[in-house]
Coordinates of C-alpha atoms in Angstrom, one line a residue:
X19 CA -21.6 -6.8 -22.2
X20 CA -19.6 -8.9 -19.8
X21 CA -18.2 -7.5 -16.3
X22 CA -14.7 -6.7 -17.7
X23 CA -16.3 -4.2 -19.8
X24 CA -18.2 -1.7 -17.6
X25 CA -17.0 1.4 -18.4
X26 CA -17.6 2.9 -14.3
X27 CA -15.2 0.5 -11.8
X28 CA -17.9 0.7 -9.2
X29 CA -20.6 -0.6 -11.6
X30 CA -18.8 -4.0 -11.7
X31 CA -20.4 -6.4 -9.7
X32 CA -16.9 -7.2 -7.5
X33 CA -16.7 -3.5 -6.5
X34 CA -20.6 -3.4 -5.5
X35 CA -19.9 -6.5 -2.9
X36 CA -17.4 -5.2 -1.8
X37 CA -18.5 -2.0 -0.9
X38 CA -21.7 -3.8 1.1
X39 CA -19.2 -5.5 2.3
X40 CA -17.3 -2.2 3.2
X41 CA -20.4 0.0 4.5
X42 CA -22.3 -2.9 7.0
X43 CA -19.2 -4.6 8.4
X44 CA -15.7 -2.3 8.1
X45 CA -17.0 1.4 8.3
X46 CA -18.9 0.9 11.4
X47 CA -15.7 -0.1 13.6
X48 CA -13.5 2.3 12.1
X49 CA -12.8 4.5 14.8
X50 CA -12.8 1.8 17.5
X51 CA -9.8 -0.2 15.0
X52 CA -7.7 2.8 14.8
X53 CA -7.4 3.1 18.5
X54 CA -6.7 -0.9 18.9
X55 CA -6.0 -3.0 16.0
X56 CA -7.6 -4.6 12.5
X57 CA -9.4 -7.4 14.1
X58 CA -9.2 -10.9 12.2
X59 CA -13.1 -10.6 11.5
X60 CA -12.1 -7.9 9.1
X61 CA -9.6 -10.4 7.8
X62 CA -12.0 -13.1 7.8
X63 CA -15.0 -10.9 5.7
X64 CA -12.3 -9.7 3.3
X65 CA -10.9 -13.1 2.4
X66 CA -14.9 -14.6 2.6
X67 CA -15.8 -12.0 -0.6
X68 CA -12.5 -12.9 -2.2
X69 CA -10.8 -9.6 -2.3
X70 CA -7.3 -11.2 -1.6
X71 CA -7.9 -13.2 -5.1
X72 CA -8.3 -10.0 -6.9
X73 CA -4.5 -9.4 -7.0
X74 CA -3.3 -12.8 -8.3
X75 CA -3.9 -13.9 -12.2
X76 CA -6.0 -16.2 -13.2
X77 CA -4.0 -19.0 -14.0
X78 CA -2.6 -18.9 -10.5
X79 CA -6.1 -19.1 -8.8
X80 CA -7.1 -15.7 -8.7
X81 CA -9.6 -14.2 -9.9
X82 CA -10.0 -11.6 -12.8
X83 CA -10.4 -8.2 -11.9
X84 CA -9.8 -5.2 -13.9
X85 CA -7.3 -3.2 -11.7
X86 CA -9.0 0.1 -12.2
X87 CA -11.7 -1.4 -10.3
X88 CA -9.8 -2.6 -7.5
X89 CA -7.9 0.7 -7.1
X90 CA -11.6 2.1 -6.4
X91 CA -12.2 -0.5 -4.2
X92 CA -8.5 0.3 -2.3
X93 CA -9.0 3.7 -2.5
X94 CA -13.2 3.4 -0.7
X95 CA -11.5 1.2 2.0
X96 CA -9.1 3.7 2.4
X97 CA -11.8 6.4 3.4
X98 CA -13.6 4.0 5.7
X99 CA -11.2 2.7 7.6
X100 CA -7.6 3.9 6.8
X101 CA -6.0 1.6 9.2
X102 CA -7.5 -1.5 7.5
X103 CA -6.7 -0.3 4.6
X104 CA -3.4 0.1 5.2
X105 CA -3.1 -3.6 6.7
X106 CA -4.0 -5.1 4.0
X107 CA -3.9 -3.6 0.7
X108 CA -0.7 -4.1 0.2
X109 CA -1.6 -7.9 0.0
X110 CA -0.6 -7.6 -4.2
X111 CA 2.9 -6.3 -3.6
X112 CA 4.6 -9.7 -2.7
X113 CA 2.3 -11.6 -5.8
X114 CA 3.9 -8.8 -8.3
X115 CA 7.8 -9.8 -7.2
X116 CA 6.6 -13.9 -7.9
X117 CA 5.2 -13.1 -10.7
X118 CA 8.8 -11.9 -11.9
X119 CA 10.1 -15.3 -10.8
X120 CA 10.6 -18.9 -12.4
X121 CA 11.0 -20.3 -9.3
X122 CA 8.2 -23.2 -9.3
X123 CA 8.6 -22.9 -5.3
X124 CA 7.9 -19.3 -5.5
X125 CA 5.0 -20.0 -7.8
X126 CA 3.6 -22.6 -5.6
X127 CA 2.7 -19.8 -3.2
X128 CA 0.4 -17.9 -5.4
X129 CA -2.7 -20.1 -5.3
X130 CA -2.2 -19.5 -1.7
X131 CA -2.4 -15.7 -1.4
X132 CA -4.8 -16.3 -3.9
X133 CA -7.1 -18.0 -1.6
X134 CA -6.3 -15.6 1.4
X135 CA -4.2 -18.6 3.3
X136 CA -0.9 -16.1 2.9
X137 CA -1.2 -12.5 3.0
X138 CA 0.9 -10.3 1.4
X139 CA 2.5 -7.3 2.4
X140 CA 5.7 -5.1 2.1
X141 CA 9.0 -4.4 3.8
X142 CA 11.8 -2.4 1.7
X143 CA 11.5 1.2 2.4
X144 CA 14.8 0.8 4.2
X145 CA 17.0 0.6 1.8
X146 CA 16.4 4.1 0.6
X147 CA 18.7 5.0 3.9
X148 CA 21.5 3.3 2.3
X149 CA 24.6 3.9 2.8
X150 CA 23.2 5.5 6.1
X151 CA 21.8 2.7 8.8
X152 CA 19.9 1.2 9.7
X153 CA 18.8 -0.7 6.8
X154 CA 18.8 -4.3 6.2
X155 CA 21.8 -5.6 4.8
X156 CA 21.9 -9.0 2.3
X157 CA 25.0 -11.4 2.3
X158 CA 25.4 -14.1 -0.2
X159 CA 25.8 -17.7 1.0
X160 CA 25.0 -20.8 -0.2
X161 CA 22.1 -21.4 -1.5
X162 CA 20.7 -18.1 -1.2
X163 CA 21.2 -14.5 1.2
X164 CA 21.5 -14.1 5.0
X165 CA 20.1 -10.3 5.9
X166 CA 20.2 -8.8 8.6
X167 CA 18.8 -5.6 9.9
X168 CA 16.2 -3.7 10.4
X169 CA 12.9 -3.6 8.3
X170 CA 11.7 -0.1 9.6
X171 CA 7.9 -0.4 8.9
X172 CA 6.1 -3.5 7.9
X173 CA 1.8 -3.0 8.3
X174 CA -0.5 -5.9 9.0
X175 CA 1.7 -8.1 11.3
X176 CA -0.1 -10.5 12.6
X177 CA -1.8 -11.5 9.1
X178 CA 1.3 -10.5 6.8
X179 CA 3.4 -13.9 6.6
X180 CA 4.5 -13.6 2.9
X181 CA 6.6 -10.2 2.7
X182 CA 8.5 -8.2 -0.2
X183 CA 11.7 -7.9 1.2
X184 CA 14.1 -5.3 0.1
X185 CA 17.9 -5.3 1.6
X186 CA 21.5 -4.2 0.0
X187 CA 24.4 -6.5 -0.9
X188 CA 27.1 -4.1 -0.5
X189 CA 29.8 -5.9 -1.8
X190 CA 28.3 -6.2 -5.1
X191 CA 25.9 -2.8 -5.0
X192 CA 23.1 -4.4 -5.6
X193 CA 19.6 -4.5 -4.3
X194 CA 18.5 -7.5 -3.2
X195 CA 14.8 -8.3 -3.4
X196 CA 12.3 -11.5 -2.9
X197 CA 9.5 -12.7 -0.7
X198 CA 9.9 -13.8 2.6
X199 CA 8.2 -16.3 5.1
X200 CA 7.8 -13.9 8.2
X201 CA 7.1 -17.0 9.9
X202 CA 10.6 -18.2 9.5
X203 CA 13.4 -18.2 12.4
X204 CA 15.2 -14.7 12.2
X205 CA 12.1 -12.3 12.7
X206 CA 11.5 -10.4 15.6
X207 CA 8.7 -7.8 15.7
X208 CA 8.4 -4.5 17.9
X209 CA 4.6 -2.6 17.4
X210 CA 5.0 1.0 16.9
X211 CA 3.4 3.4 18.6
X212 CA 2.1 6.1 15.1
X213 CA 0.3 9.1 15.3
X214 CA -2.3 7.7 12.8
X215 CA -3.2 4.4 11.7
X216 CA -2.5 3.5 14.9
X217 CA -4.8 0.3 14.3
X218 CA -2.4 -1.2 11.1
X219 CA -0.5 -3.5 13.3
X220 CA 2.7 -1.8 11.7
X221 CA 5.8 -3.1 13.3
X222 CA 9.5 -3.1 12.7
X223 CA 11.2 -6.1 12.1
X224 CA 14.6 -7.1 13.0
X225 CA 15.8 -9.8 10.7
X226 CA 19.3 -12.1 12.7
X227 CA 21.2 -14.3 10.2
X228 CA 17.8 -14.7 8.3
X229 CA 17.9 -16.5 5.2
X230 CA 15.8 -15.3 2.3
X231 CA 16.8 -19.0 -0.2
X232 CA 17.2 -18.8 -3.5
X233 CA 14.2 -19.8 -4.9
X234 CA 12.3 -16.9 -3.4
X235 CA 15.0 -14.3 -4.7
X236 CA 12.8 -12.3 -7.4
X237 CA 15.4 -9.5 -8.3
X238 CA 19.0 -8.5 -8.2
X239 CA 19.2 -5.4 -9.3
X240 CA 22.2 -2.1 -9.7
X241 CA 21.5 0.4 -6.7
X242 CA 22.2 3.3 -9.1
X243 CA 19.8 2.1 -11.1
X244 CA 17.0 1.4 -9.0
X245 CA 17.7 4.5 -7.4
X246 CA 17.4 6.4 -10.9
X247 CA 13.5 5.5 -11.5
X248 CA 12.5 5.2 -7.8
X249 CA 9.2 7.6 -7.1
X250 CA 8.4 8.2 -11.0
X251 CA 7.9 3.9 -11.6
X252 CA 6.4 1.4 -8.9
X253 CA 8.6 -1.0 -8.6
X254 CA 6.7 -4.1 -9.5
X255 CA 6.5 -2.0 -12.6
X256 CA 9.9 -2.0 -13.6
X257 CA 11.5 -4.2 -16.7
X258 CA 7.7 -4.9 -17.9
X259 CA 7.0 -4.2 -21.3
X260 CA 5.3 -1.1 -22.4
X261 CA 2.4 -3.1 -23.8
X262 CA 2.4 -5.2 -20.4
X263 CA 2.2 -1.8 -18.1
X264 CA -1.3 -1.4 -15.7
X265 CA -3.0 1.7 -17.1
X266 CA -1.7 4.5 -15.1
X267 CA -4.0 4.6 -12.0
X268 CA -3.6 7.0 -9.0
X269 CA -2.0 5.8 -6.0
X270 CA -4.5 4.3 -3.9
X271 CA -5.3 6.4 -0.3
X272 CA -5.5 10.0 -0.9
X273 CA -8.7 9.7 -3.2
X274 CA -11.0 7.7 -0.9
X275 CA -9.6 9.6 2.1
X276 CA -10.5 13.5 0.8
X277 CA -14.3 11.5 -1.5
X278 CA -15.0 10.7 2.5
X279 CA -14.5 13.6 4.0
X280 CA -15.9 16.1 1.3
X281 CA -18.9 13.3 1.5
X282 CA -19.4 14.3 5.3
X283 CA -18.8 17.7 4.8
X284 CA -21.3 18.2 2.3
X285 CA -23.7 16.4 4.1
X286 CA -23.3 18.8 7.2
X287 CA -23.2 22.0 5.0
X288 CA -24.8 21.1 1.9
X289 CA -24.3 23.6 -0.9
X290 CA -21.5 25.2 0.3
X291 CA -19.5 26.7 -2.6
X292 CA -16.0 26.2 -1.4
X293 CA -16.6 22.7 -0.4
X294 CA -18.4 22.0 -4.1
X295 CA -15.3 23.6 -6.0
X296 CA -12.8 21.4 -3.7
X297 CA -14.9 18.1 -4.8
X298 CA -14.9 19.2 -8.1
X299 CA -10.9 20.3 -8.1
X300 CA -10.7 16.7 -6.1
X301 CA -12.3 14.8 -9.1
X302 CA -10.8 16.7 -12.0
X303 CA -7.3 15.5 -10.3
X304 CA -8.6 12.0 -10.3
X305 CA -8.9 11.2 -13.6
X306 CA -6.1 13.7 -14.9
X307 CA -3.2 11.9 -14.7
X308 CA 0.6 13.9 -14.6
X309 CA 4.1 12.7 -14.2
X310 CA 4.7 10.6 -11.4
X311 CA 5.5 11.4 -8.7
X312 CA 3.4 15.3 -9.1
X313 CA 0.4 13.0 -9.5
X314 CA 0.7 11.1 -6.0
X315 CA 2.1 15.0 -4.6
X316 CA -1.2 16.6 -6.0
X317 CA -3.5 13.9 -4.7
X318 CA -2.1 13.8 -1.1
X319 CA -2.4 17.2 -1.2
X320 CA -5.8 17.4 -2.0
X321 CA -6.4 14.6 0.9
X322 CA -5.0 17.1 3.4
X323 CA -7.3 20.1 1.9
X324 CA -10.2 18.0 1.9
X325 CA -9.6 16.1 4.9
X326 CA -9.2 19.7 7.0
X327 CA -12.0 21.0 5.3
X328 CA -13.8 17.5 7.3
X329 CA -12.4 18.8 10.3
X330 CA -13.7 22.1 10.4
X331 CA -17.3 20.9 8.8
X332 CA -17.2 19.0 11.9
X333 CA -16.5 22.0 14.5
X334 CA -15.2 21.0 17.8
X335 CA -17.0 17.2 17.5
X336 CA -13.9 16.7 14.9
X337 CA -11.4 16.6 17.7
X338 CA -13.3 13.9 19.7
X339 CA -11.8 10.6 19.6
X340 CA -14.9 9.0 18.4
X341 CA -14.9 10.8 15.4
X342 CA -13.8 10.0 11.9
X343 CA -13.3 13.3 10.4
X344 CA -9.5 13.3 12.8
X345 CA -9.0 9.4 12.2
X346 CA -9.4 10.7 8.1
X347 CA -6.9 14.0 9.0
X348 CA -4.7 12.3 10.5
X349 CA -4.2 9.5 8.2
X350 CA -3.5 12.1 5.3
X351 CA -1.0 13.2 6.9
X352 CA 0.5 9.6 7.2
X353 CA 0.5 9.7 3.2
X354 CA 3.0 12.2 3.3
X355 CA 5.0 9.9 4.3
X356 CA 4.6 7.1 2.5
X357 CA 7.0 5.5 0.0
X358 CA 9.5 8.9 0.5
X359 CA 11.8 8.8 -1.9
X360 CA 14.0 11.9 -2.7
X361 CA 12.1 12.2 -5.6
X362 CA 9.0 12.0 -4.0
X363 CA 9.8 14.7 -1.2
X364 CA 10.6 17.1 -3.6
X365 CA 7.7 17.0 -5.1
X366 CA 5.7 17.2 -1.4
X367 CA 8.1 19.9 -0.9
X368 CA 6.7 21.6 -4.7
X369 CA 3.7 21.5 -3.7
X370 CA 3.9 23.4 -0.8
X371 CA 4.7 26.5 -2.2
X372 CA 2.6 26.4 -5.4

């Protein structure tokens, strides 16, 4: 039976390394990054066991990996070290856009993320604000866009030089998307000062007359229609085929987060009947898949249930600074937060009540 067919993603021989990987190097310092920063030996480790290939295809120097299995490996990093996690997983989002492209300049850069010399991340939550500001606006010039404005989060800076930009043309009412060189004159960064994940190195950018060319433009695409599947489709999803289409996987974050805690929790109080039938609720939800976005709304829920439950199986040690059960509560909490469309606080909202 070869790799790709393991029926468990962390039987596969990727997932294994990486969680050694994960438990001796990355756990250990977890508390210590998310009071200072992701420190480049993290970087460094990642990029040494190839992870940063496992989101690039094959024929662009990657390396094949069933995505099942590197969504369990996202979501374990995410419950050993949420601020790492959110620094770099987001490597594959740039890749996704190229891989939309013909641009043999665009292409060209695969290889590299491929090999960990680019790192990928993400910066077009703005332009859900639109028309309100600030957001980051795209006019069309030769050869390509000038944007300016402001990119309100962007994690990882520091490693992230190869961005998914996101900004709105609005003399045409279009969304402008395509992957920027963060290295590029235009780019100023300002650290943020979050209540959790404090360690990403998430900043806001302020783009000035910067110009996102041509060749790296990946999409162009009708606000009202971006706007109509935005929550319930990821957008690197969008326009594929239905035969081309990932299996439906859970967002990556709330799973490891609430595994982790319920993992401590049990350890402290072993038995305990409440904590057993949260697991069990936990893992049901795992593998059930609903609509999105309830499924994302029902797993972040769970993360804040079982990341709590951490807290108080922890008694007053769980408000010490040194302790991971707060770094894990606190970084649910972030999730509600993340990618916030309408759409998606509504269904936050839903779940509050049910």
């Amino acid at each position: 039976m070869s790799v790709d067919q393991v029926t468990a993603p962390t039987e596969h021989p990727a997932y294994r390394e990486f969680a050694e990987l994960v438990g001796a190097v990355i756990a250990p310092r977890a508390v210590e990054v998310d009071a200072t920063e992701v420190p480049r030996s993290h970087l460094d480790a990642l990029r040494e066991i190839g992870y940063f290939a496992w989101s690039v295809p094959q024929e662009h120097g990657g390396t094949r990996i069933p995505a099942a299995v590197k969504n369990a490996a996202d979501d374990l990093l995410f419950g050993a070290d949420p601020s790492t996690a959110l620094a770099l997983t987001q490597h594959g989002g740039p890749v996704g856009q190229i891989l939309k492209s013909t641009s043999p300049q665009a292409l060209a850069l695969l290889p590299k993320l491929a090999a960990g010399e680019r790192i990928g991340g993400a910066g077009f939550a703005q332009i859900r604000q639109w028309p309100h500001r600030p957001s980051t606006i795209a006019r069309r010039v030769p050869g390509g866009y000038r944007i300016d404005g402001v990119v309100r989060w962007l994690s990882g800076w520091g490693f992230v030089d190869t961005a998914w930009l996101g900004a709105v043309d609005e003399q045409n009412s279009t969304y402008v998307f395509g992957v920027g060189d963060l290295t590029a004159p235009g780019v100023e960064a300002v650290p943020l000062r979050l209540a959790a994940v404090q360690g990403s190195r998430t900043v806001t950018l302020t783009l000035r007359d910067y110009l996102l060319p041509d060749e790296y433009v990946t999409e162009v695409v009708d606000i009202a229609a971006w706007n109509a599947l935005d929550g319930s489709v990821h957008p690197n999803e969008r326009g594929k085929p239905v035969g081309e289409k990932d299996p439906q996987l859970p967002s990556i974050g709330a799973i490891g987060l609430a595994r982790a805690a319920l993992v401590d929790a049990l350890t402290a109080h072993p038995g305990d009947p409440s904590l057993i039938r949260l697991r069990e609720e936990l893992e049901h939800a795992a593998i059930t898949p609903r609509p999105e976005p309830q499924w994302r709304a029902q797993l972040d829920a769970l993360a804040v249930r079982a990341t709590a439950a951490g807290l108080v199986a922890s008694g007053g040690q769980g408000l010490l600074t040194d302790n991971i059960a707060q770094v894990r509560a606190r970084a649910a909490l972030f999730l509600q937060v993340r990618g916030l469309s309408p759409r998606v606080r509504a269904a936050r909202f839903e779940q509050y009540v049910n």
